[in-house]
Coordinates of C-alpha atoms in Angstrom, one line a residue:
X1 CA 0.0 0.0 0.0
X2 CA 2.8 2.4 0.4
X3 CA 3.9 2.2 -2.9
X4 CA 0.1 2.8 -3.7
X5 CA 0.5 6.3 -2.3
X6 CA 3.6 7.2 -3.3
X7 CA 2.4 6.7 -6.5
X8 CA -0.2 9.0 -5.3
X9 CA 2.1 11.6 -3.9
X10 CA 4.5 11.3 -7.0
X11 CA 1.8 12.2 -9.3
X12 CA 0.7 15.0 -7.4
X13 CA 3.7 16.3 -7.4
X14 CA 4.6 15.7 -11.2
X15 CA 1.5 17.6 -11.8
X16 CA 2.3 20.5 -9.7
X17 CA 6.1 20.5 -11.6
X18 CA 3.4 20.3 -14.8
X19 CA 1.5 23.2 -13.8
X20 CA 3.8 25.3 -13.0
X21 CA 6.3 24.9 -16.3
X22 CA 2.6 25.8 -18.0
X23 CA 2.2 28.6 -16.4
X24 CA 5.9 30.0 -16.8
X25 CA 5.6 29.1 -20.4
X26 CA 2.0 30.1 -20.7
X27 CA 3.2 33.8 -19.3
X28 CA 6.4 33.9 -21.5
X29 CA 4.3 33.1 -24.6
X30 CA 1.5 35.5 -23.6
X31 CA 4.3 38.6 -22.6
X32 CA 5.6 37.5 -25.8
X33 CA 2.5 37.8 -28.0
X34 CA 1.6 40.8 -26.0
X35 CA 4.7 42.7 -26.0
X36 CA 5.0 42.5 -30.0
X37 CA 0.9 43.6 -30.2
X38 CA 2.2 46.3 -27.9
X39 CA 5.1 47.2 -29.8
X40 CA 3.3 47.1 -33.2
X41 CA 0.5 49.0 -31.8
X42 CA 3.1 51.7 -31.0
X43 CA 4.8 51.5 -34.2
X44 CA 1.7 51.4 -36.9
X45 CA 0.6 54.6 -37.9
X46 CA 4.1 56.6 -37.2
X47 CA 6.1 54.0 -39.5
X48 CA 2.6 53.8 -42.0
X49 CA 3.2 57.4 -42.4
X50 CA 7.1 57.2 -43.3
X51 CA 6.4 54.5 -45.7
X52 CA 3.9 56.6 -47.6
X53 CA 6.1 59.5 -47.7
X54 CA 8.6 57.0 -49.5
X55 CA 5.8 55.8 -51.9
X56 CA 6.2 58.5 -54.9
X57 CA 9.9 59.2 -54.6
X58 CA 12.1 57.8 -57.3
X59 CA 15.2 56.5 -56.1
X60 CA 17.7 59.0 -55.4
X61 CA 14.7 61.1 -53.4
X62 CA 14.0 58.1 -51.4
X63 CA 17.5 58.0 -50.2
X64 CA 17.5 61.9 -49.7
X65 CA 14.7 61.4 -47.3
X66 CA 15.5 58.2 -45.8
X67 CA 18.9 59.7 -44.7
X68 CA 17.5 63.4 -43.6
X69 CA 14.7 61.1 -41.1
X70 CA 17.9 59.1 -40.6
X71 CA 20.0 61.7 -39.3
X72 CA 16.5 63.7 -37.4
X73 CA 15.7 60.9 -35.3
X74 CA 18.2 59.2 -34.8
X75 CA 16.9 55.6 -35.9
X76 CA 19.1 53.2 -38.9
X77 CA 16.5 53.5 -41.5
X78 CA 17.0 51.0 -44.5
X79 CA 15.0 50.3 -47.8
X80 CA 15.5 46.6 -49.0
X81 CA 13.6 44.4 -50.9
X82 CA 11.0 42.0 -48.9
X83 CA 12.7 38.8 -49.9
X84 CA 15.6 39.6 -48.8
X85 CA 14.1 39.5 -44.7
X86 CA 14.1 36.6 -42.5
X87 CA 10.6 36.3 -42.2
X88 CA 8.2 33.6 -42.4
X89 CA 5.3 33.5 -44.3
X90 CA 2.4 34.6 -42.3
X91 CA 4.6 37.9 -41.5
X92 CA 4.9 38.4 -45.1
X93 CA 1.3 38.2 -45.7
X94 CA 0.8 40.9 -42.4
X95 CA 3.5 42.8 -44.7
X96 CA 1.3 43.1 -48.2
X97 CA -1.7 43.2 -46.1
X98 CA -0.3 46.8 -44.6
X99 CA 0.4 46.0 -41.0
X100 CA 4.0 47.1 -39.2
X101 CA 5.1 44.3 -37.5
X102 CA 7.8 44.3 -34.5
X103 CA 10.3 42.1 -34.2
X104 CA 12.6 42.0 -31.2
X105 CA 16.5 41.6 -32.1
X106 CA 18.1 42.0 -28.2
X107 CA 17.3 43.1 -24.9
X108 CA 15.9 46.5 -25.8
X109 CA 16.1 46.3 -29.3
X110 CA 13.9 46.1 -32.4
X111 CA 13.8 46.2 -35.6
X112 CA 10.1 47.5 -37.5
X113 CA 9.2 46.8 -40.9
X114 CA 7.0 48.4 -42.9
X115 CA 5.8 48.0 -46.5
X116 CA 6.8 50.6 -49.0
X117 CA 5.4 49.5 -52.3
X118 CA 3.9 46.1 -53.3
X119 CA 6.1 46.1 -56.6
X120 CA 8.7 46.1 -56.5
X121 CA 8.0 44.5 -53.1
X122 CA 9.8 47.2 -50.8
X123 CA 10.2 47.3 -47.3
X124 CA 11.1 49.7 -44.5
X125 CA 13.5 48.5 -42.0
X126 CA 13.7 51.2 -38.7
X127 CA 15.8 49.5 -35.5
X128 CA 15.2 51.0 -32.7
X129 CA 16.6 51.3 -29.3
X130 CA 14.2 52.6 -26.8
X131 CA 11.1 52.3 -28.6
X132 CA 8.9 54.6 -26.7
X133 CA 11.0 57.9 -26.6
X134 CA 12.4 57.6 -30.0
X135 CA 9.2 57.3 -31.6
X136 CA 7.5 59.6 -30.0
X137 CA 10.0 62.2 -31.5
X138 CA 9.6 60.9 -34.6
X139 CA 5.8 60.4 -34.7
X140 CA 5.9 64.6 -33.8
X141 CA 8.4 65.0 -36.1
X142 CA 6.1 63.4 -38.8
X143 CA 2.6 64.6 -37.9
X144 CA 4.1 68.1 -37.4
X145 CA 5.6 68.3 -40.6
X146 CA 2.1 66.3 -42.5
X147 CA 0.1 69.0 -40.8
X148 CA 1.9 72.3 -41.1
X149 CA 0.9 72.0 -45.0
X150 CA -2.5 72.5 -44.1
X151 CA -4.1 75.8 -43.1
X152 CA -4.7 76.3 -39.2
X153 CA -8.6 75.3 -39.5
X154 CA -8.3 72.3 -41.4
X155 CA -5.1 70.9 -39.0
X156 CA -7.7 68.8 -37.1
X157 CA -9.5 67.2 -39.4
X158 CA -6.6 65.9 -41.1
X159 CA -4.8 64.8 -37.9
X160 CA -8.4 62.5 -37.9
X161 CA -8.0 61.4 -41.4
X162 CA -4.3 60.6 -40.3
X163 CA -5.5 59.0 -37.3
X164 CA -8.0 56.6 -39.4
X165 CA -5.6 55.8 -42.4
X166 CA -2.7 55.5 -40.8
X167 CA -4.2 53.1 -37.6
X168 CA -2.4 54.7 -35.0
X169 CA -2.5 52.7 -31.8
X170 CA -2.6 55.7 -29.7
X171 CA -5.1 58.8 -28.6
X172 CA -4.1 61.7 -31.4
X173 CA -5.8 65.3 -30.8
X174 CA -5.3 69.1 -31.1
X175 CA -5.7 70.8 -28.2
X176 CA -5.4 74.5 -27.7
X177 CA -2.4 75.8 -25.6
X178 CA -4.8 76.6 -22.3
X179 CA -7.0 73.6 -22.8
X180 CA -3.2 71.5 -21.5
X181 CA -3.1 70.4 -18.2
X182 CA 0.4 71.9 -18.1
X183 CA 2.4 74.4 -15.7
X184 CA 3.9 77.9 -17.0
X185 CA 7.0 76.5 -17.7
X186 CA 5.8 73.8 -19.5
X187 CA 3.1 75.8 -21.4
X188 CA 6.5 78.3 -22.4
X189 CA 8.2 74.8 -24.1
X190 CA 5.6 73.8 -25.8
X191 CA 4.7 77.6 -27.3
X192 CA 8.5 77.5 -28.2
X193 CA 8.0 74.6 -30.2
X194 CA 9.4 72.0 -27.9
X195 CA 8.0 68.6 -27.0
X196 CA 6.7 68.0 -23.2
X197 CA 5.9 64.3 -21.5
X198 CA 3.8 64.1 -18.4
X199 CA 2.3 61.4 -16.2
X200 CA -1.7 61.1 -16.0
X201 CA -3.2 61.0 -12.8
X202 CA -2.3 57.4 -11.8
X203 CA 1.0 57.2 -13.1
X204 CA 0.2 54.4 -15.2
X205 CA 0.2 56.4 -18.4
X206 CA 2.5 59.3 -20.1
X207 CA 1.1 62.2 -22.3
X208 CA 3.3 63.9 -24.7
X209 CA 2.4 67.5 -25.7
X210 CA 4.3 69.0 -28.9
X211 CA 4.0 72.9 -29.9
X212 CA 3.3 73.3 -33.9
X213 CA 5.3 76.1 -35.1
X214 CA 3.4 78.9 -36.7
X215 CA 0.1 76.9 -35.5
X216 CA -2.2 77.6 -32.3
X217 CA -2.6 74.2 -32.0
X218 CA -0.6 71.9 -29.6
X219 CA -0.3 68.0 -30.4
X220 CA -1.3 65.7 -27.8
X221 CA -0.1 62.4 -28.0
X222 CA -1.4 60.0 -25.4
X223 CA -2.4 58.4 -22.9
X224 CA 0.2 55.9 -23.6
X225 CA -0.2 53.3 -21.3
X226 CA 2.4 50.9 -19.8
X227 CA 2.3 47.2 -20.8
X228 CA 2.3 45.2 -17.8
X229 CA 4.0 41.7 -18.3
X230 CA 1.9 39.8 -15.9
X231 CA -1.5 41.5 -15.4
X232 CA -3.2 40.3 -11.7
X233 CA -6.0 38.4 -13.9
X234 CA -3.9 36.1 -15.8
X235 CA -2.1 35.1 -12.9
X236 CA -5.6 34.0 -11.2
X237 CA -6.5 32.2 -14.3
X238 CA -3.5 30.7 -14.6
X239 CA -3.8 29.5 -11.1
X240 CA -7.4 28.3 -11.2
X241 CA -6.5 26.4 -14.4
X242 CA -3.5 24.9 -12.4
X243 CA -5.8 23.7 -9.7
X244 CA -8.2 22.2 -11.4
X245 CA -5.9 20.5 -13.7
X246 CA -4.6 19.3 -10.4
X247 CA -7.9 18.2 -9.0
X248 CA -8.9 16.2 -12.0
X249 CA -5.3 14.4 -11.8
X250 CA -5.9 13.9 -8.6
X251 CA -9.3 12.5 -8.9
X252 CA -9.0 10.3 -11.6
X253 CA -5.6 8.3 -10.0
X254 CA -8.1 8.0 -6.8
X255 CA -10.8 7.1 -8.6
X256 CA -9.1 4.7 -10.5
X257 CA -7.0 3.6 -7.8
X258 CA -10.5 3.1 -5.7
X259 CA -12.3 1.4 -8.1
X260 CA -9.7 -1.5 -8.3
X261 CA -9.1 -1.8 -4.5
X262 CA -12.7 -2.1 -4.5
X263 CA -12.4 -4.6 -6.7
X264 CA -9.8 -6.5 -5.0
X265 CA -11.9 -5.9 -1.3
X266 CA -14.7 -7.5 -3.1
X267 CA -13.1 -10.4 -4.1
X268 CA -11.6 -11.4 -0.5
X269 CA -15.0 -11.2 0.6
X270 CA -16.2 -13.6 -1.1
X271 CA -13.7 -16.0 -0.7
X272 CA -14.5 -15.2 2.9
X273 CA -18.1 -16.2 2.8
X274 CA -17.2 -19.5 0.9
X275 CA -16.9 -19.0 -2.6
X276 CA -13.0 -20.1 -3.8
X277 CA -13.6 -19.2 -7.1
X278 CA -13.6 -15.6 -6.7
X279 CA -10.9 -13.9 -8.4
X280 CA -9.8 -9.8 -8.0
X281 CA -9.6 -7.9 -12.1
X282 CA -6.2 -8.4 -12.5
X283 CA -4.5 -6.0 -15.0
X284 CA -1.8 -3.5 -15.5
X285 CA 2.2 -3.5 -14.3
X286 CA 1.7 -1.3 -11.5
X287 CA 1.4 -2.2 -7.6
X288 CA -2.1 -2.5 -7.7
X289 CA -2.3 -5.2 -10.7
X290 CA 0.9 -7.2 -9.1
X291 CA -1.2 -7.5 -5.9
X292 CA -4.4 -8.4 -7.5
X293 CA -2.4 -11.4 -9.6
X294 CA -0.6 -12.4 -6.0
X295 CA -4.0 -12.4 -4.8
X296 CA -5.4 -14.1 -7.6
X297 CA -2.2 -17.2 -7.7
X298 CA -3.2 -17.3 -3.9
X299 CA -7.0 -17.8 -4.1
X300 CA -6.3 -20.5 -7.3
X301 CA -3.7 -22.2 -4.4
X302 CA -6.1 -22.3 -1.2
X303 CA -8.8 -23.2 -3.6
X304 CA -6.9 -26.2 -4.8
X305 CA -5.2 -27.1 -0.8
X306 CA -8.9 -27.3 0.2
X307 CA -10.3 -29.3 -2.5
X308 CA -7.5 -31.6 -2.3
X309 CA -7.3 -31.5 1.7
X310 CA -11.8 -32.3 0.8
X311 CA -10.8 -35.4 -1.0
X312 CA -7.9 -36.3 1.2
X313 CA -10.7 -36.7 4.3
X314 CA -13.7 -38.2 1.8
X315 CA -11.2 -41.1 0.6
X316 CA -9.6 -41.6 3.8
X317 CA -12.8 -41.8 5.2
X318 CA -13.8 -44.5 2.6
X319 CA -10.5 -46.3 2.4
X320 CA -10.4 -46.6 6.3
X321 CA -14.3 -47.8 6.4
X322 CA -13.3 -51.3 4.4
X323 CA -10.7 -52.2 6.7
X324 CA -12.2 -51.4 9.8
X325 CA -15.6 -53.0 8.6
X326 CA -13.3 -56.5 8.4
X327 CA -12.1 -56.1 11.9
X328 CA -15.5 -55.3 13.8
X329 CA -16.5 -58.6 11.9
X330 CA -13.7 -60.5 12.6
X331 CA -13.5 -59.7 16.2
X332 CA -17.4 -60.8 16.2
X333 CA -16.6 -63.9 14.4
X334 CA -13.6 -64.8 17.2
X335 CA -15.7 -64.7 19.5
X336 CA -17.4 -67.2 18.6
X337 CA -15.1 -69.8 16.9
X338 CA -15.0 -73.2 17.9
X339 CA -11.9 -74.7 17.0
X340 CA -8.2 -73.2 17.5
X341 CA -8.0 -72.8 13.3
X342 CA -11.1 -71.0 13.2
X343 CA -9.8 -68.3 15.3
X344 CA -6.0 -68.4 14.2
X345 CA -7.8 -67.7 10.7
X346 CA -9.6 -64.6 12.0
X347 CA -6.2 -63.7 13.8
X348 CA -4.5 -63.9 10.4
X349 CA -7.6 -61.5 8.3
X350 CA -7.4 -59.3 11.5
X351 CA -3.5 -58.6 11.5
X352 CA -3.7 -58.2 7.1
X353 CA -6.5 -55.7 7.6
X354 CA -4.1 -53.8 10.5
X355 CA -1.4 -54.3 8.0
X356 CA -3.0 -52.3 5.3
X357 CA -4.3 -49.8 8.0
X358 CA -0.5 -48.8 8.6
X359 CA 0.0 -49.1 4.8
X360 CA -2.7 -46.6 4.3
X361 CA -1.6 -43.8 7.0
X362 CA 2.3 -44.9 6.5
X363 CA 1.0 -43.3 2.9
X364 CA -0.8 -41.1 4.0
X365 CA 2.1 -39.4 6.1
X366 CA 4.4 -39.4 3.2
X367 CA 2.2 -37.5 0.9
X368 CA 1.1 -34.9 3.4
X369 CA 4.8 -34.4 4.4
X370 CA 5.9 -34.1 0.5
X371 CA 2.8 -31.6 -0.3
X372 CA 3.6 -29.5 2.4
X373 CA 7.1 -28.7 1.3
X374 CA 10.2 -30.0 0.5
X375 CA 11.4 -32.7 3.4
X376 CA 15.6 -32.7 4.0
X377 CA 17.0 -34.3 1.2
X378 CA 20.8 -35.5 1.6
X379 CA 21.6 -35.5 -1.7
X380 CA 24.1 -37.8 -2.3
X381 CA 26.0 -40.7 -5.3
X382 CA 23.1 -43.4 -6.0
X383 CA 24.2 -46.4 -7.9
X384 CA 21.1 -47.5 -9.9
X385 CA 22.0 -50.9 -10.6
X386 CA 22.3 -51.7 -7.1
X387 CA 19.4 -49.3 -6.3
X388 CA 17.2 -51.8 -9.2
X389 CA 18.7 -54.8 -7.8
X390 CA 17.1 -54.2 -4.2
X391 CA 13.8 -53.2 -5.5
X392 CA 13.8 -56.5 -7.5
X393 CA 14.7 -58.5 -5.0
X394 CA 12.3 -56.9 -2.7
X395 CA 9.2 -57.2 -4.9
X396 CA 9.6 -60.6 -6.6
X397 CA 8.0 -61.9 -3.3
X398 CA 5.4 -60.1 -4.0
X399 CA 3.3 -62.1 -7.1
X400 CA 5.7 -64.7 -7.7
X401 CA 4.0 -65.5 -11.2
X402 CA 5.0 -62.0 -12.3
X403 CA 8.5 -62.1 -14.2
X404 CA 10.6 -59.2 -13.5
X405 CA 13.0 -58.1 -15.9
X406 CA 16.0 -55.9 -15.9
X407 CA 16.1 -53.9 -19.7
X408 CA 19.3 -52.6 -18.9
X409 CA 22.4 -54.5 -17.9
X410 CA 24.8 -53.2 -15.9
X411 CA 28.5 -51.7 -17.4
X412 CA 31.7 -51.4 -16.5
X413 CA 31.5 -48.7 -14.9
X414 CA 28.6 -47.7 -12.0
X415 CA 25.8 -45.7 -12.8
X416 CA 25.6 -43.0 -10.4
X417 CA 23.4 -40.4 -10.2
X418 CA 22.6 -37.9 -7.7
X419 CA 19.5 -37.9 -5.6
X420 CA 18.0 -38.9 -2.0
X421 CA 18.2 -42.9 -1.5
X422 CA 15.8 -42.6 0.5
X423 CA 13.2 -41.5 -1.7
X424 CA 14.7 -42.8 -5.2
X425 CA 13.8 -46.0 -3.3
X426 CA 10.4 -44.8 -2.1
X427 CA 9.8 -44.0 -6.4
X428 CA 10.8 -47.2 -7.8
X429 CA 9.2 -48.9 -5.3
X430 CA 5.7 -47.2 -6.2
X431 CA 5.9 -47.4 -9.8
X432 CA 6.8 -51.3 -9.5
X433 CA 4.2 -52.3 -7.0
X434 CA 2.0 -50.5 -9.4
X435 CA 2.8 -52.2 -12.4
X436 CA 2.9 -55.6 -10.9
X437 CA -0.3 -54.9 -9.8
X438 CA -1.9 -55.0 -12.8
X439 CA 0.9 -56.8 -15.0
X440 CA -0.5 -59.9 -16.4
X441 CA 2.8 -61.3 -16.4
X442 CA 5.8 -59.0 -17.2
X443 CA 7.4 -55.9 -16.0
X444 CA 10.4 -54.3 -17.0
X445 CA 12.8 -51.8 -15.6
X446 CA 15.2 -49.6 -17.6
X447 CA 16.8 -46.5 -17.4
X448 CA 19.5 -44.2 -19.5
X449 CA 22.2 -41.9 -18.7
X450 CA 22.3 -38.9 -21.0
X451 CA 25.0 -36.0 -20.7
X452 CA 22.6 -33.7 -18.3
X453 CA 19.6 -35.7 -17.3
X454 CA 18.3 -39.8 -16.3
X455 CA 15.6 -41.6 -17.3
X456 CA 13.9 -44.5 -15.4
X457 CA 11.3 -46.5 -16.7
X458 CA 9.0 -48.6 -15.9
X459 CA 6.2 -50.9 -17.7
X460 CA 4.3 -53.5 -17.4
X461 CA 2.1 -55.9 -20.6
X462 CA -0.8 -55.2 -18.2
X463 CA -4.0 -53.4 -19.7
X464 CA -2.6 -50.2 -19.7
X465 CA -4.1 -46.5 -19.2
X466 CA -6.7 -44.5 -21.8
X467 CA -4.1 -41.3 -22.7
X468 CA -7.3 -39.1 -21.7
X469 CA -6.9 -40.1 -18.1
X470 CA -3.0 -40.2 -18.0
X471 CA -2.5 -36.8 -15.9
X472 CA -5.7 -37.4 -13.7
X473 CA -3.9 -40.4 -12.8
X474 CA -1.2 -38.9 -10.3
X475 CA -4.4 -37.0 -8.6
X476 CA -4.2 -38.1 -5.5
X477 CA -7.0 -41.3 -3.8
X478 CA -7.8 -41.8 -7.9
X479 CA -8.3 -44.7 -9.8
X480 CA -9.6 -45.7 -12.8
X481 CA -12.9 -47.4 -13.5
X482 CA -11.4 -50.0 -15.7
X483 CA -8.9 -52.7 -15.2
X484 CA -7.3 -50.8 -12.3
X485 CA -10.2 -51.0 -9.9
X486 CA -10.3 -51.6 -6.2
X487 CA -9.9 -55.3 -6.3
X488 CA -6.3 -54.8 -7.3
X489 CA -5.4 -53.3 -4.0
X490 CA -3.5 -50.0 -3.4
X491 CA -4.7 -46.4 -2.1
X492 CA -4.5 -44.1 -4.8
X493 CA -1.2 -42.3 -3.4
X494 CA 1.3 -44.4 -4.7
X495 CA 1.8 -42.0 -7.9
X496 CA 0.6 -39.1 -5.8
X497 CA 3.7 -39.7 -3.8
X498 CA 6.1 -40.6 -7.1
X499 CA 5.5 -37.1 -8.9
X500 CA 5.9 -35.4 -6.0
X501 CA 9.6 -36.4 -4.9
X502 CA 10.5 -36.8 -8.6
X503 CA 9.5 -32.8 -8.1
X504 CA 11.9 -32.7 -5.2
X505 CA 14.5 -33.6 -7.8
X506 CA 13.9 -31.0 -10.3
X507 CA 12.1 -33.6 -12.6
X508 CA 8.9 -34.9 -14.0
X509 CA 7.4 -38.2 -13.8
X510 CA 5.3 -39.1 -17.2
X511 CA 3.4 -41.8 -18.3
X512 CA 2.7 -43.5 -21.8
X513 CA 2.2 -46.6 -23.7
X514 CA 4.8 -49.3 -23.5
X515 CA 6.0 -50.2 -27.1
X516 CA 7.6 -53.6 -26.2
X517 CA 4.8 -54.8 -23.6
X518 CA 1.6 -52.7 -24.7
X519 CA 0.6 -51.9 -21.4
X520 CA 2.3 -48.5 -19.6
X521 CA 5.0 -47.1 -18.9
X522 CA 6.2 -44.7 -16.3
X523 CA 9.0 -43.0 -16.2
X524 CA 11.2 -40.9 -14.3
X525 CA 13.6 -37.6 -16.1
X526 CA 16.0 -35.5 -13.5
X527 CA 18.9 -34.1 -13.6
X528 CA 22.0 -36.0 -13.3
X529 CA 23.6 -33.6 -11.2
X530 CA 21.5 -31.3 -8.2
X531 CA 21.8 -27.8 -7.7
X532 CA 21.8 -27.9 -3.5
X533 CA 23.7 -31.1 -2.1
X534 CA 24.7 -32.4 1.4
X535 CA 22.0 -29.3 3.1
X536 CA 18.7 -30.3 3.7
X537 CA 15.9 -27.8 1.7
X538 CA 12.8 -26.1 1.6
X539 CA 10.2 -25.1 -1.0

């Protein structure tokens, strides 16, 4: 669950980091775009009006005047040809459309273009250091000089027309010299043809007044307002976008991180009230999908420890009824035998039946121990001939008209493997009582060495097992309906207990169809050599 909420935490704060490299670009791109409006708004009707002084000069005016508003204002002017700039094409279309655009080459520099004639396609190029005082000389530069050719009365009206035409940015108006908000000494510039800049009322603008020579009127340019690069409002928006982009990050990790813990919850509660097969969604790499498949490999495991522990109890319960049945009757029957062979033959059922009671739990003891995890295995050197010999010899006794055979014959050298004697014994001794258990009259042992692995087999010319039943037959307490029935004996552990140490042993125990004797054969693969030796292990 930790990792759950750091995941939690981490995303939280990757979308803070998010929001807030947003916002800083967000603001840089809007001070940007804003700056340049500002800028261009600045510079559109003052450079408009220089470019169409430029328009109907021929060439060697052009440069007369270019260098005379040169040398004025104090700006590098240049006339160059529009394909010549490095601009892209949505600029050039601004260009021919008639705009001014800004474009900022340093710190407090810019350079301003502006559109002379369409064809040849001719452009203005003005850089500027401090764009607001330089072009508010020049702007009173031009507009005094465009409207000292007109007479006094019509000096307003055609400060509008320029105002309309030329898409100044900026408040443009003729004022007369008392109608100024200015001081006597002010008022005395301005009447001697100088130009005055003063603050409004807030100090967030600046008015420039400029006295027209041989005119009444005085130019007022203004209010110019100050750009501010991060206006209050933006910054709120900015922030209530950042906090709900938060918020629904947020949400949806918690939602979805709810909805599959619920999931999960859910599931153990069922399994809680009974049903095993319950299973939690499993999906996705992340903590929550590892523990839901841990969850899930669990649930599949109890389920399958409780229905085998289910069966375990049901055929104990019906393998230990037979034999106990025989010994409630045989202790009624001794009681009431007459002769001494009457009741030595009761003894003799009585002692078979306690015989295959020990049998059974001796089994029954093995398995449980093996299922429940690996017991200490000594590994050690096994010689199988020697280790075929004794099971041989042990089970001949057994169903003396069954031959046992020995497929392969022993070399010149030992065959040693390495495993637990213990067990290995335990194995063969399984799979042969097996097979001469339903042998009709031949069962044969063999094994081979390869360079990694050994192979032990064993088979029998008995009836053999339908390949549909051949992995159910290792369940353990089964057997078959057919010729392996009840009246051939056994518990239905004996394999049970084969596959499980063979598993001890990094192995596999298998079962097929004898070629040479047509009934089956088992047989045991594992390694030659084992990983862990002389230590005992656990699962």
């Amino acid at each position: 669950m930790n990792s759950i909420f750091l995941r939690i935490y981490g995303g939280m704060l990757a979308a803070l980091v998010l929001v807030a490299l947003l916002g800083v670009a967000a603001l840089h791109l809007v001070n940007q775009v804003r700056g340049d409006e500002y800028r261009e708004r600045l510079a559109q009707g003052t450079f408009r009006l220089m470019a169409d002084n430029l328009k109907p000069q021929n060439e060697s005016a052009r440069r007369s005047s270019l260098s005379q508003l040169q040398s004025l204002l104090g700006i590098p002017l240049q006339l160059q040809g529009l394909t010549e700039q490095p601009l892209d094409h949505a600029a050039r279309i601004r260009l021919l459309a008639g705009q001014v655009l800004v474009r900022q080459s340093g710190a407090h520099a810019a350079k301003i273009y502006s559109l002379v004639s369409a064809a040849p396609e001719l452009v203005l190029i003005g850089e500027v250091r401090q764009v607001s005082e330089q072009l508010a000389r020049a702007t009173v530069y031009l507009l005094s000089d465009e409207l000292l050719r007109y007479p006094v009365a019509e000096q307003p009206l055609r400060l509008a027309e320029l105002k309309r035409s030329k898409q100044f940015g900026f408040p443009l108006q003729l004022l007369a010299i008392g109608q100024t908000p200015l001081d006597e000494d002010q008022r005395r510039r301005v009447e001697e043809g100088d130009t005055v800049m003063t603050l409004g009322q807030d100090g967030d603008a600046v008015h420039i007044f400029a006295g027209l020579l041989q005119s009444p009127w005085v130019l007022e340019i203004g209010p110019l307002s100050l750009m501010n690069p991060a206006p209050p409002q933006l910054l709120v928006l900015i922030g209530l976008l950042g906090l709900s982009l938060i918020g629904l990050i947020v949400y949806l990790l918690v939602r979805q991180l709810e909805r599959r813990l619920r999931g999960l919850e859910g599931a153990a509660t069922r399994i809680a009230a009974g049903s095993l097969s319950a299973r939690a969604p499993a999906g996705g790499a992340d903590s929550v999908g590892r523990l839901a498949t841990a969850f899930n490999n669990m649930a599949m495991q109890l389920q399958q420890l409780l229905t085998i522990q289910r069966e375990m109890v049901r055929a104990v319960s019906h393998e230990l009824r037979t034999p106990v049945a025989r010994l409630r009757f045989g202790l009624e029957m001794l009681g009431d035998a007459q002769s001494a062979a009457a009741r030595r033959k009761y003894q003799d059922g009585m002692d078979n039946d306690i015989q295959e009671l020990d049998r059974l739990v001796d089994e029954m003891l093995t398995y449980a121990r093996l299922e429940q995890g690996a017991p200490p295995l000594q590994f050690q050197l096994v010689d199988l001939d020697a280790l075929l010999d004794q099971v041989l010899t042990e089970q001949a006794l057994l169903r003396p008209g069954v031959r046992l055979e020995c497929g392969t014959p022993p070399g010149a050298t030992p065959a040693l493997v390495e495993g637990e004697l213990r067990y290995l014994h335990r194995a063969l001794q399984n799979l042969v009582t097996n097979a001469m258990r339903h042998a009709e009259g031949r069962v044969r042992i063999s094994y081979q060495l390869g360079p990694e692995y050994c192979r032990l087999e064993v088979e029998d010319d008995g009836p053999g097992v339908p390949e549909a039943e051949w992995e159910r037959l290792f369940t353990p307490f089964l057997r078959l309906d057919d010729s392996r029935t009840r009246a051939s004996g056994g518990h239905g552990l004996g394999l049970s207990i084969v596959r499980r140490i063979i598993h001890w042993h990094a192995g596999r125990a298998l079962i097929a169809t004898s070629d040479s004797l047509g009934g089956a054969r088992f047989s045991l693969v594992w390694p030659l050599r084992q990983t862990l030796t002389g230590d005992a292990h656990q699962a």
